[in-house]
GROMACS .gro file of C-alpha atoms in nm:
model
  241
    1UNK     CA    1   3.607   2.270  -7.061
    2UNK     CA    2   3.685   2.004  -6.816
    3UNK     CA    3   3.313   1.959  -6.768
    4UNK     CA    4   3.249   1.841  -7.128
    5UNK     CA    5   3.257   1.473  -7.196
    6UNK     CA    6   3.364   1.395  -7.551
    7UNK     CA    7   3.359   1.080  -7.781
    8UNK     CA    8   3.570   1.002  -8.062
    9UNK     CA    9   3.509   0.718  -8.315
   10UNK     CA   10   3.756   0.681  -8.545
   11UNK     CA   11   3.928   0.298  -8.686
   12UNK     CA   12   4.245   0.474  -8.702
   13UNK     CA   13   4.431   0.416  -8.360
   14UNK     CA   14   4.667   0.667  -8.430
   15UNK     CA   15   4.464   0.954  -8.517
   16UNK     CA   16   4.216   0.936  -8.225
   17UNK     CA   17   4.538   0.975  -8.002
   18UNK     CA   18   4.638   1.289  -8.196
   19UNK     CA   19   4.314   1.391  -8.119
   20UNK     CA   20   4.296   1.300  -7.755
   21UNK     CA   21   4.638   1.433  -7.689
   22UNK     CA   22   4.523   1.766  -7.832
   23UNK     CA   23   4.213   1.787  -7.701
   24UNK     CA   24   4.364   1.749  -7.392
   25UNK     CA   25   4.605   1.951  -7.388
   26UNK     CA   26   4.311   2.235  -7.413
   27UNK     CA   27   4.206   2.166  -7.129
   28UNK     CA   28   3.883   1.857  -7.217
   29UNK     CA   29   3.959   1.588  -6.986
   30UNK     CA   30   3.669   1.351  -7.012
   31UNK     CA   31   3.726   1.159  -7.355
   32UNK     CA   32   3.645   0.840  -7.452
   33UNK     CA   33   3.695   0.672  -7.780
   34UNK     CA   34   3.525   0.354  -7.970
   35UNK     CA   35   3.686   0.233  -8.312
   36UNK     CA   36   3.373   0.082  -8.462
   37UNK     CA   37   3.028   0.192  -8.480
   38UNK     CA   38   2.900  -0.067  -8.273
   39UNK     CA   39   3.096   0.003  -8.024
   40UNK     CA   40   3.000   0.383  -8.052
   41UNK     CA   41   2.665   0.309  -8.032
   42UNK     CA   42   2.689   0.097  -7.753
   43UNK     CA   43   2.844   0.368  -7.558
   44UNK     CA   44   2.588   0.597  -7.618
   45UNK     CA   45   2.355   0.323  -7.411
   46UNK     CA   46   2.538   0.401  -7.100
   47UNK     CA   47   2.723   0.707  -7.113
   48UNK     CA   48   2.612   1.034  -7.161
   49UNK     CA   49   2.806   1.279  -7.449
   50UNK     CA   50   2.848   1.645  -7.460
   51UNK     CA   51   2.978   1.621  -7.775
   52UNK     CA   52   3.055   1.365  -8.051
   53UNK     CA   53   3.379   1.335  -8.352
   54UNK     CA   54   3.283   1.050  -8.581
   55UNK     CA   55   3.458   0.901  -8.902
   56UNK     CA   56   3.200   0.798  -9.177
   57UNK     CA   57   3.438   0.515  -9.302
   58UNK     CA   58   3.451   0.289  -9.032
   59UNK     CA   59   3.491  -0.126  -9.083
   60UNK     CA   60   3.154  -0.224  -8.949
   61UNK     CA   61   2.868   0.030  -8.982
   62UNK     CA   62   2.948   0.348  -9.179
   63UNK     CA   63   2.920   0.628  -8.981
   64UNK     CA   64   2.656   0.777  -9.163
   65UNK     CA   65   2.429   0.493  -9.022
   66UNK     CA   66   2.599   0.514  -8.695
   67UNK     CA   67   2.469   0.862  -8.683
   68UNK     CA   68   2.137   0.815  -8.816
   69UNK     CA   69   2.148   0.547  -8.535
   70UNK     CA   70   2.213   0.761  -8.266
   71UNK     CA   71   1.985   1.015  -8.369
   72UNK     CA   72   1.697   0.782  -8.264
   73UNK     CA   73   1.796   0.829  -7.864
   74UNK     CA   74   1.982   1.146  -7.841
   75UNK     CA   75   2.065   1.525  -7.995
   76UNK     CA   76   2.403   1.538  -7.916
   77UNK     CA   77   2.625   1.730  -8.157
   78UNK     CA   78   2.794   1.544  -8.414
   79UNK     CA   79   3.131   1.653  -8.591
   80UNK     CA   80   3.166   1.400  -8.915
   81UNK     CA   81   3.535   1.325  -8.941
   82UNK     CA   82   3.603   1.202  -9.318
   83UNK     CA   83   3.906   1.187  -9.563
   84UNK     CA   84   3.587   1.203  -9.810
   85UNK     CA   85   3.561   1.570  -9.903
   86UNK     CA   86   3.309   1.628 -10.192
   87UNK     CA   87   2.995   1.837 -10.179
   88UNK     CA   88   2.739   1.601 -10.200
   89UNK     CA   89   2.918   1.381  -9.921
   90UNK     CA   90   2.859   1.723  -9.690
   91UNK     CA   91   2.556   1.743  -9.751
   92UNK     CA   92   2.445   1.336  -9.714
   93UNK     CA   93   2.597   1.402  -9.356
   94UNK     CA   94   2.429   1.722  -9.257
   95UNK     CA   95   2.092   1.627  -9.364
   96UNK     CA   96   2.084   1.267  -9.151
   97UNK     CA   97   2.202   1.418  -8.829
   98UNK     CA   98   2.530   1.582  -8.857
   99UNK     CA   99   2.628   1.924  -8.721
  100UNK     CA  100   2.938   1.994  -8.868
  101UNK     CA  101   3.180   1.862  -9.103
  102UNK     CA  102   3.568   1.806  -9.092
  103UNK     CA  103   3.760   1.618  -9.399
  104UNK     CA  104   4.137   1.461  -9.364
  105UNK     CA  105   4.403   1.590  -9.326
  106UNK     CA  106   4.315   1.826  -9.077
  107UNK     CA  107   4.484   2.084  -8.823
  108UNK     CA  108   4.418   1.966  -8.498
  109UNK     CA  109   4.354   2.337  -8.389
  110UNK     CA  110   4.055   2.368  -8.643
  111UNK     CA  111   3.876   2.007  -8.491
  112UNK     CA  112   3.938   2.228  -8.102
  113UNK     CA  113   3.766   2.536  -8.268
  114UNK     CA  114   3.488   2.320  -8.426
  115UNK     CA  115   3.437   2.157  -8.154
  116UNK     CA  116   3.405   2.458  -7.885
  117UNK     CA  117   3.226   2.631  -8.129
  118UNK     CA  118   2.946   2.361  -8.124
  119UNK     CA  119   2.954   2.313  -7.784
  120UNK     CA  120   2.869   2.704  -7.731
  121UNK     CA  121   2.607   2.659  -7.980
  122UNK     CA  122   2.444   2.383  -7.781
  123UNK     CA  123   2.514   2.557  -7.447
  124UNK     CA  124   2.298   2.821  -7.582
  125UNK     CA  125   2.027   2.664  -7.709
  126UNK     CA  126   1.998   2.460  -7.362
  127UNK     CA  127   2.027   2.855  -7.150
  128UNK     CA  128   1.765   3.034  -7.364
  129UNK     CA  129   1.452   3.102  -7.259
  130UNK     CA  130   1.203   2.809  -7.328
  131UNK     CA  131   0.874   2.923  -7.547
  132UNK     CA  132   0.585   2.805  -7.300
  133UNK     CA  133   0.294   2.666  -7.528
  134UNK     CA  134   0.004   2.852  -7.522
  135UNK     CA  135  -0.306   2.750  -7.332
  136UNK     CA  136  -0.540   2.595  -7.578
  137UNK     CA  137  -0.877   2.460  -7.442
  138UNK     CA  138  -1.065   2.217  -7.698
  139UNK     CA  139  -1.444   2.299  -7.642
  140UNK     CA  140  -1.517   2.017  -7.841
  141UNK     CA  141  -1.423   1.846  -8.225
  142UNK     CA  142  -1.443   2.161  -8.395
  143UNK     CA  143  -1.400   2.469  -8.151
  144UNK     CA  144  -1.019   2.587  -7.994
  145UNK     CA  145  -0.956   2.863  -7.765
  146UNK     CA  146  -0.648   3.038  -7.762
  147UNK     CA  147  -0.619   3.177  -7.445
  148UNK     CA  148  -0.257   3.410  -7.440
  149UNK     CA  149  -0.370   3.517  -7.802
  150UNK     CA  150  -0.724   3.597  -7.780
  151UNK     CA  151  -0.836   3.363  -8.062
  152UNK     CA  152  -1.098   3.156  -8.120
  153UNK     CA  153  -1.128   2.896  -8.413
  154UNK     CA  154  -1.429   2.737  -8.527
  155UNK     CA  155  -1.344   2.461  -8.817
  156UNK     CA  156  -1.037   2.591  -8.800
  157UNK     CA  157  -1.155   2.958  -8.902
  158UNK     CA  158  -1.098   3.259  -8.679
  159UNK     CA  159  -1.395   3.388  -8.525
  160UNK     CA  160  -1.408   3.766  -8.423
  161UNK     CA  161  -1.499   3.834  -8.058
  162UNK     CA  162  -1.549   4.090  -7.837
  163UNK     CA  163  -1.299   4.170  -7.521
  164UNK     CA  164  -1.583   4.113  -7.272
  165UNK     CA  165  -1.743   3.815  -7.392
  166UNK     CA  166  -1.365   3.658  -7.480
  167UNK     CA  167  -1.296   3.689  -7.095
  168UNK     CA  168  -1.611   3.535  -6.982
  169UNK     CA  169  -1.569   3.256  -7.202
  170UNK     CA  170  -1.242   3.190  -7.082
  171UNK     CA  171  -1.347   3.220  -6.705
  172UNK     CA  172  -1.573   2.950  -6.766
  173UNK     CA  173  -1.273   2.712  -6.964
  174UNK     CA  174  -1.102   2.773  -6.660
  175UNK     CA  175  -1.355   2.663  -6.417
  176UNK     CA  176  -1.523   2.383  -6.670
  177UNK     CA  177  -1.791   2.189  -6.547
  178UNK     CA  178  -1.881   2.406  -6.253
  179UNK     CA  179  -2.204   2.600  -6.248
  180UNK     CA  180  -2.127   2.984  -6.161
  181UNK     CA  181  -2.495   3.179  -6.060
  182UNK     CA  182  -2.499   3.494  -6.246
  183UNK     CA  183  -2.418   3.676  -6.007
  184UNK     CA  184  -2.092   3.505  -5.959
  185UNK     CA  185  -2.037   3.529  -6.339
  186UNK     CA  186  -2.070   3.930  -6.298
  187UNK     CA  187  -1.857   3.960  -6.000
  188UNK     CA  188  -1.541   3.762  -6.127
  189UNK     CA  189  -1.573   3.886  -6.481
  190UNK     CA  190  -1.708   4.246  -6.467
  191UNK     CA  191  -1.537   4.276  -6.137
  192UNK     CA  192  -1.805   4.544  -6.031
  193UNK     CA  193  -2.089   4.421  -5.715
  194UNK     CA  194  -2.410   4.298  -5.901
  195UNK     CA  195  -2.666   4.516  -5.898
  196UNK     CA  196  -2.913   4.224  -5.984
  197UNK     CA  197  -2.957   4.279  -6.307
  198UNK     CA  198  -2.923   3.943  -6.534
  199UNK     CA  199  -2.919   4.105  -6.888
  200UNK     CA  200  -2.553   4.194  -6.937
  201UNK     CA  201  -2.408   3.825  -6.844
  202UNK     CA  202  -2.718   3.675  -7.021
  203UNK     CA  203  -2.670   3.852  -7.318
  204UNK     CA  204  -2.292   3.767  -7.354
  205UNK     CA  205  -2.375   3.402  -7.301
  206UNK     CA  206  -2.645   3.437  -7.574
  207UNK     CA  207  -2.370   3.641  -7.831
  208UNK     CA  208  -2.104   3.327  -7.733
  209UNK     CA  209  -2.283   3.108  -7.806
  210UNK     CA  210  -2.415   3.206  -8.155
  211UNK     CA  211  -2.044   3.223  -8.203
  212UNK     CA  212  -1.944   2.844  -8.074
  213UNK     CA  213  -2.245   2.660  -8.041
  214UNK     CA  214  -2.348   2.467  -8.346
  215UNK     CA  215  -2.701   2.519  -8.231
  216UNK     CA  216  -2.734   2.827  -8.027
  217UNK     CA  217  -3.118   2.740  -7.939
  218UNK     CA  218  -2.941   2.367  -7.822
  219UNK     CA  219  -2.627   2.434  -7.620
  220UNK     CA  220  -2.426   2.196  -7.553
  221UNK     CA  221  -2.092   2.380  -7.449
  222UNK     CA  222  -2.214   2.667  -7.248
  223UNK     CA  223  -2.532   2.520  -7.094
  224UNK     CA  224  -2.817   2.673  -6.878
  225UNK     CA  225  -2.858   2.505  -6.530
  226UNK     CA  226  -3.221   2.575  -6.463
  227UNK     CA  227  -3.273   2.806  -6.109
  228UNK     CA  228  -2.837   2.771  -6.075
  229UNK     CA  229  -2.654   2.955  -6.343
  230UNK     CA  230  -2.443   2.860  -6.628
  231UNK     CA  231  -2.159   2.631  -6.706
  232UNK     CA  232  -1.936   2.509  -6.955
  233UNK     CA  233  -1.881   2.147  -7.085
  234UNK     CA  234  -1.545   2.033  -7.088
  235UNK     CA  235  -1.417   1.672  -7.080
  236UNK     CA  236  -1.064   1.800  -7.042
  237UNK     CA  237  -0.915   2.155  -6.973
  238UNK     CA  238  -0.638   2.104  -7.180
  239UNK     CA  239  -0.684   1.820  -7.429
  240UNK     CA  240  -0.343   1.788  -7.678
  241UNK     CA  241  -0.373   1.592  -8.023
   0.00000   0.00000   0.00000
């Protein structure tokens, strides 16, 4: 626990040293306190916080404010620390920011469980596995690939697509803006030695592009490159909104 740095904002001088002392004594060592919410948000400038105990009524900026505040420039977990204790006053503080919820009088062991508990719950959520975002390749205003799903939208409707013909298109929006012969094409997509005959890749490239292509007789994604091969017209691999 010594690890953890803590803040408590409280206007009651007394009460943040019960805290302290407590907190403390179970082992936190690295605790700072403010006694307005300027002066909370000011330490949030420089410092960095594990974990934060704030009282909504404080004599500058309520902390309700303070909190919606600070929730501008970090995620830290907040604790609201109020001798308010209705319903609706839970709920104001949850929904701007808050994590959890502690009203006065309070046992000092149940603001140490609280604020472990949270402090797991945030320890977790930084150790688990991050969800990589799928490769999406934007062929152009209309068409998205989907590359770990196998999807292709066209006006954001799914267009069926056959295995073969999925994996030569997304060759090609790996390599864009190259020209591959057809023989290359056959090699690194059908993986077998080309035998010289043109139809198979030719006919996928015709079946894609009746599937992308607002005009399949015009390409202008997967275009012909007279006596070279084929390639396909990409600005950017990648392209985010």
């Amino acid at each position: 626990m010594m690890n953890y740095s803590l803040l408590l904002v409280d206007d009651e001088r007394g009460l943040l040293d019960v805290l302290e002392l407590a907190l403390r004594k179970d082992g936190f060592q690295n605790i700072h306190t403010a006694t307005t919410g300027i002066e909370a948000l000011n330490k949030i400038k420089t410092q960095t916080f594990d974990l934060i105990i704030l009282d909504i009524m404080l004599p500058d900026i309520d902390g309700l404010e303070v909190c919606r505040q600070m929730r501008t420039q970090i995620n830290t977990p907040i604790i609201f620390l109020t001798a308010k204790g209705t319903d609706m006053d839970k709920i104001l503080g949850l929904t701007i920011g808050g994590d959890d919820y502690i009203t006065k009088p309070f046992n000092s062991l149940e603001v140490i469980a609280r604020v472990k508990a949270n402090l797991r719950r945030q320890q977790f959520i930084a150790n688990a596995p991050k969800m990589v975002e799928e490769k999406r390749f934007y062929l152009n205003n209309n068409v998205q690939v989907f590359e770990e799903s196998g999807e292709i939208y066209v006006d954001e409707t799914l267009i069926e697509c056959p295995a073969k013909e999925f994996e030569l298109l997304i060759f090609l929006c790996n390599h864009p803006n190259r020209i591959f012969s057809v023989r290359q094409l056959y090699q690194k997509v059908w993986g077998d030695f080309y035998l010289g005959d043109e139809k198979t890749v030719t006919i996928h490239i015709s079946r894609l592009r009746k599937r992308i292509e607002a005009d399949p007789k015009k390409p202008s994604i997967l275009v012909n490159v007279r006596g070279l091969g084929y390639k396909l017209i990409l600005k950017d691999k990648e392209q985010k909104n």
